[in-house]
mmCIF file of C-alpha atoms in Angstrom:
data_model
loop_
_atom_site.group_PDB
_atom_site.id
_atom_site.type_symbol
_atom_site.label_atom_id
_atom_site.label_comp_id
_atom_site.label_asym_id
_atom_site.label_seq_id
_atom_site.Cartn_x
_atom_site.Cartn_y
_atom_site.Cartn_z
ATOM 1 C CA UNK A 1 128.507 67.054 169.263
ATOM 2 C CA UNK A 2 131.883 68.559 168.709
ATOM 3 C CA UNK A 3 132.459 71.497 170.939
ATOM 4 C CA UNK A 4 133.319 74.785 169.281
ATOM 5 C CA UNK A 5 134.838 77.850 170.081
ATOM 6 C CA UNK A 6 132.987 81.395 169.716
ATOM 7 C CA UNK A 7 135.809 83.688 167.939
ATOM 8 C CA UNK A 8 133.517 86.813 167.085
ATOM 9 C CA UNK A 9 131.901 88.354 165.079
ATOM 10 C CA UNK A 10 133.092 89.704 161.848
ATOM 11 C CA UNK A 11 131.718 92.019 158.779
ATOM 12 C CA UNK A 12 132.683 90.855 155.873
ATOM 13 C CA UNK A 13 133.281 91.819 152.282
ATOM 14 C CA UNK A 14 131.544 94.958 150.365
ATOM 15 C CA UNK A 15 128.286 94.747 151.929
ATOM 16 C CA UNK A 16 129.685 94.168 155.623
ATOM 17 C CA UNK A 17 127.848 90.644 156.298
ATOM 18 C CA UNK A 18 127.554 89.649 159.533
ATOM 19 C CA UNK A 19 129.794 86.227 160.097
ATOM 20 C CA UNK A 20 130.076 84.413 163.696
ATOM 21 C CA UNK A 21 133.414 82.660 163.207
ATOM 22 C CA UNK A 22 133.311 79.126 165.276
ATOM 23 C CA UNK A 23 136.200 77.267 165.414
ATOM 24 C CA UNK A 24 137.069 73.640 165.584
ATOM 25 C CA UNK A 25 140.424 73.276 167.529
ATOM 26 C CA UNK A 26 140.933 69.725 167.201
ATOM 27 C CA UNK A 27 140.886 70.255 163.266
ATOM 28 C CA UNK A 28 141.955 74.585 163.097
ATOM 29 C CA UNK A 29 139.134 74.720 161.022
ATOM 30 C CA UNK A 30 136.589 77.725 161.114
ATOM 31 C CA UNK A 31 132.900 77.491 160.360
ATOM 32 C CA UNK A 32 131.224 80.966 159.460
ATOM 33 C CA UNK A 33 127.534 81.306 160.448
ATOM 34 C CA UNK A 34 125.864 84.032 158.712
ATOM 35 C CA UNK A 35 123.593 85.963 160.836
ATOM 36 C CA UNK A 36 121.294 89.038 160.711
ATOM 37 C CA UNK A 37 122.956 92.509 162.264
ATOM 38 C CA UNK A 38 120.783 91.998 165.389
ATOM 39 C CA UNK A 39 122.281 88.927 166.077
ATOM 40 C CA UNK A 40 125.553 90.214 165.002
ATOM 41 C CA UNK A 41 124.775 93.045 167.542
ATOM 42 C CA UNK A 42 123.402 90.167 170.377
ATOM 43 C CA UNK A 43 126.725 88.232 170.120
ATOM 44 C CA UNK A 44 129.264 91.390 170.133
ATOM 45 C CA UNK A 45 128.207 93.381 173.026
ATOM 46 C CA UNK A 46 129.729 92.356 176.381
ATOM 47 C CA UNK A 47 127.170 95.138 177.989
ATOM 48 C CA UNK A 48 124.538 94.475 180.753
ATOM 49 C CA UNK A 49 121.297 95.810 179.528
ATOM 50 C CA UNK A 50 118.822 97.571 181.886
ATOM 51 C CA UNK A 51 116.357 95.170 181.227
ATOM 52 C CA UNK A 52 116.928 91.445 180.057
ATOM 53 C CA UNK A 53 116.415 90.596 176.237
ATOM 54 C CA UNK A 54 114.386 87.561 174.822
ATOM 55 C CA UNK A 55 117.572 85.803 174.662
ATOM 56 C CA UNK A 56 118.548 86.680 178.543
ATOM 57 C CA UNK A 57 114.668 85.271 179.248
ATOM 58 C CA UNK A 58 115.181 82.077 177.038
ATOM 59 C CA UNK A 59 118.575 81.599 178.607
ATOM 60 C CA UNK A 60 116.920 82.232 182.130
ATOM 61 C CA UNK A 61 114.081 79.442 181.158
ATOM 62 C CA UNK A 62 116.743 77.260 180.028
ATOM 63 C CA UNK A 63 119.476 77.482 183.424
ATOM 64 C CA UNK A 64 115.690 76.795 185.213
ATOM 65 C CA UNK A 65 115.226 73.847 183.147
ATOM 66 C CA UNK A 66 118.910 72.700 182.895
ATOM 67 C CA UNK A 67 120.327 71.824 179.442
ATOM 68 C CA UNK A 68 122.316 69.092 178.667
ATOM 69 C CA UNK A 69 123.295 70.208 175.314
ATOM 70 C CA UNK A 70 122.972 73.569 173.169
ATOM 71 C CA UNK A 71 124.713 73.107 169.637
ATOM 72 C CA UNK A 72 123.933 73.065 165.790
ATOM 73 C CA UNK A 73 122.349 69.811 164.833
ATOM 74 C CA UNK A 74 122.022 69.884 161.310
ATOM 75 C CA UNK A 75 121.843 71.530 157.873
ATOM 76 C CA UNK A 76 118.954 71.808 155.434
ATOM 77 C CA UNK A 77 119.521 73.194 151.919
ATOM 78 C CA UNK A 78 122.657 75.752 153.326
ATOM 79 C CA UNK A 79 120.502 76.647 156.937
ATOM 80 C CA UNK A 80 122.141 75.466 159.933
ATOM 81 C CA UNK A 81 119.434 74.201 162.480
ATOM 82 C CA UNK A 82 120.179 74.413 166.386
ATOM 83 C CA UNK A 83 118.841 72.581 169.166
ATOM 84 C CA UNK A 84 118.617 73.095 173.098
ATOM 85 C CA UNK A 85 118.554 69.601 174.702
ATOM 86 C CA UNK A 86 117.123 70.378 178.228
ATOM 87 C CA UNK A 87 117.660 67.261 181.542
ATOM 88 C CA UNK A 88 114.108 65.885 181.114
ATOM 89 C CA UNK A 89 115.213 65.183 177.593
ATOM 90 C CA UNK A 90 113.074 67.660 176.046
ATOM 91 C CA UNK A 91 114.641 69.654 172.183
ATOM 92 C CA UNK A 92 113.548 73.392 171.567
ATOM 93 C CA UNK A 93 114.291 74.245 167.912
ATOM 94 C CA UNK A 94 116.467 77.518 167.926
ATOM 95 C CA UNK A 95 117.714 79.471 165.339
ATOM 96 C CA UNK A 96 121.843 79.394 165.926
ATOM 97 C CA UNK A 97 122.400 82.815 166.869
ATOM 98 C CA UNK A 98 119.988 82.083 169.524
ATOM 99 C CA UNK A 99 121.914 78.624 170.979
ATOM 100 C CA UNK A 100 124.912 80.426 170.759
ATOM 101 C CA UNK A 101 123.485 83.675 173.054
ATOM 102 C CA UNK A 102 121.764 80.997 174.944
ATOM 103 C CA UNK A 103 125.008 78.765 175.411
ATOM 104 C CA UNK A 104 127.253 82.203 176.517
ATOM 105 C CA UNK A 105 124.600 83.773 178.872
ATOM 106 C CA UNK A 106 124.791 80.462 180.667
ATOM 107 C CA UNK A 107 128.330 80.029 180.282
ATOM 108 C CA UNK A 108 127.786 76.305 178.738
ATOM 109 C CA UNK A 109 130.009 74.871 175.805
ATOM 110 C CA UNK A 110 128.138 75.114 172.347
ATOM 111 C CA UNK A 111 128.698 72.047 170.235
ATOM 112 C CA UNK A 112 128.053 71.262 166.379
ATOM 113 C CA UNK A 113 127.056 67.545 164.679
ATOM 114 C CA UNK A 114 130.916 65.979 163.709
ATOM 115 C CA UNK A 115 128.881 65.844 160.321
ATOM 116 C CA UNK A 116 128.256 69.250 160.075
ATOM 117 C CA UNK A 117 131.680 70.563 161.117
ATOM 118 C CA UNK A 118 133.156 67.347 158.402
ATOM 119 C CA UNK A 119 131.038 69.372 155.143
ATOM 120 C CA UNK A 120 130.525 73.033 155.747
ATOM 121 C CA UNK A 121 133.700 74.209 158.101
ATOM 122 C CA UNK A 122 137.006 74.758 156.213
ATOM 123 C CA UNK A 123 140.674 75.598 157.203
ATOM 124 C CA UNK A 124 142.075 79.097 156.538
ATOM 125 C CA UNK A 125 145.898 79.573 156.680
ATOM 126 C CA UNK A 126 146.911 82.101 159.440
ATOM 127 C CA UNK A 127 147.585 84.961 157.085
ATOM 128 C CA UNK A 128 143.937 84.450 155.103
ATOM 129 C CA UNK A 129 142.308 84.544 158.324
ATOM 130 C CA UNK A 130 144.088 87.961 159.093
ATOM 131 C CA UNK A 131 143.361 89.819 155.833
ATOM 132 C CA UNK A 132 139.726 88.183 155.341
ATOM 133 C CA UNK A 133 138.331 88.470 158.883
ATOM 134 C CA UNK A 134 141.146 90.223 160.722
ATOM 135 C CA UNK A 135 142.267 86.959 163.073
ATOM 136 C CA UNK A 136 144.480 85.189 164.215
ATOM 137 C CA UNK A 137 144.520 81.656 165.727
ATOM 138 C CA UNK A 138 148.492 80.942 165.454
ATOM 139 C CA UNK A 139 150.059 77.673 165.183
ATOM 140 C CA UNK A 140 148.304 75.104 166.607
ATOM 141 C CA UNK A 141 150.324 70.991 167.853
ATOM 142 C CA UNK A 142 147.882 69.670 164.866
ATOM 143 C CA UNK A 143 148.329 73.001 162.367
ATOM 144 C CA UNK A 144 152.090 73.025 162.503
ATOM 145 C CA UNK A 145 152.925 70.328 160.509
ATOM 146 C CA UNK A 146 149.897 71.361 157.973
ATOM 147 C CA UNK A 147 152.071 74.071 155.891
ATOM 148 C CA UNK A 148 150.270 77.015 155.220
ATOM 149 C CA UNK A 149 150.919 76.121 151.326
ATOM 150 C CA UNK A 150 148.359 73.910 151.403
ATOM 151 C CA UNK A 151 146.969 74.167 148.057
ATOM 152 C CA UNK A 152 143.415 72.570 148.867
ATOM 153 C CA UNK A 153 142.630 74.437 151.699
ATOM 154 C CA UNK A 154 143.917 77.881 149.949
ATOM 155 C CA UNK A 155 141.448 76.524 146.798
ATOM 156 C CA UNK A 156 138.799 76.012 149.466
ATOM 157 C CA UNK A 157 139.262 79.105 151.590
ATOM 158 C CA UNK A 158 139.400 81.497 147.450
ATOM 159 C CA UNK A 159 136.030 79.260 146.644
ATOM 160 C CA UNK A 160 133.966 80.567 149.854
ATOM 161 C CA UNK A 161 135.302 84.074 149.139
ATOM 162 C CA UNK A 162 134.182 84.017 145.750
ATOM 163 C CA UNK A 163 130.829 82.755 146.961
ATOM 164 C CA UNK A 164 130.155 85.256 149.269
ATOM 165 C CA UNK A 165 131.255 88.015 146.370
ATOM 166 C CA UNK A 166 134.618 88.846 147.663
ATOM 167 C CA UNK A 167 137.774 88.924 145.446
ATOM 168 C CA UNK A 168 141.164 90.280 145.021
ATOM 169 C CA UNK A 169 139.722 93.506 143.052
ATOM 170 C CA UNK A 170 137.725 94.054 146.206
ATOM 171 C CA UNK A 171 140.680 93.709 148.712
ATOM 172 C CA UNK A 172 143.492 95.110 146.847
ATOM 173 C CA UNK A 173 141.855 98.923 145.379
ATOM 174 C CA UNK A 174 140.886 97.200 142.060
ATOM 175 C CA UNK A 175 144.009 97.839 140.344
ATOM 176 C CA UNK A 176 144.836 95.570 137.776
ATOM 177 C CA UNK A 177 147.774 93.779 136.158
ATOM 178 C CA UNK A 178 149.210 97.246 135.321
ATOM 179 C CA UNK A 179 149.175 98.861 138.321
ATOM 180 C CA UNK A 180 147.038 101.292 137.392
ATOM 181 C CA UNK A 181 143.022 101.579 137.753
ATOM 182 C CA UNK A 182 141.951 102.666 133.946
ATOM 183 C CA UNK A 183 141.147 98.928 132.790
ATOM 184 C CA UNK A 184 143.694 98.797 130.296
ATOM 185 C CA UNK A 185 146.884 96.121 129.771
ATOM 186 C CA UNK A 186 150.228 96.969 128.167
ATOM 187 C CA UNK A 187 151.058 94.441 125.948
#
């Protein structure tokens, strides 16, 4: 497995879905995991509860156990599937939300499949990452010489935002080519 860095978590478009931006350094590309507000919530607070969660026990059972690897494995028909790889060489299935909580609580890296990262992570140009999911990574040794201009990735990155129901309407007030908002063009 590749390891991966946490960036957040972001709302994003319209309805405010909950993305967990990972990102692959080596490549600067980002892969979104989609996740329900509760996990959203999970991975965002830096708080110490009271009382420990189901993810602080699992995580507790885990550091007992000792893991040798916590990462996404695979993908079936657009689900990502995680798995905790413990020293006697036992796998627990986990959702990815729970690796990833699992993986932080126990301060261990959190890896995904080189074939997984290859088909469903993309690269975002600094300034797309900024007004889509308000980050920045900066210029990276490998990034610099990849121009911003890049017309594949900016296809790719306008193709995912279309897919997940965002577009320009929805970022820029809806005005259209007129510069006003009643629908109409001058000719």
């Amino acid at each position: 497995m590749i390891p991966v860095e946490f960036r957040g978590v972001r709302a994003v478009g319209p309805e405010g879905f909950r993305c967990v931006v990972l990102r692959w350094e080596q490549r600067n590309r980002i892969l979104p995991l989609w996740v329900s507000p509760l996990a959203a919530e999970a991975l965002a607070e830096d708080s110490e509860p009271r009382r420990p969660s189901t993810a602080d026990v699992l995580a507790e059972v885990v550091r007992v156990a000792g893991a040798t690897e916590i990462g996404i494995t695979s993908a079936f028909e657009g689900v990502f599937v995680a798995t905790i790889v413990l020293d006697d060489g036992a796998e627990i299935d986990a959702r990815p939300s729970d690796a990833l909580l699992v993986a932080r609580a126990l301060e261990l890296p959190f890896g995904v499949a080189e074939d997984v990262l290859t088909q469903f992570s993309f690269f975002a140009a600094d300034d797309s990452l900024r007004e889509y999911l308000n980050l920045s990574f900066g210029p990276t040794p490998d990034s610099v010489s990849l121009a911003s201009r890049d017309a594949q990735a900016d296809a790719d990155f306008e193709l995912m935002m279309r897919q997940l129901g965002v577009s320009e309407e929805d970022l820029s007030g809806g005005s259209d080519a007129t510069g006003d908002d009643n629908g109409e063009r001058d000719l």
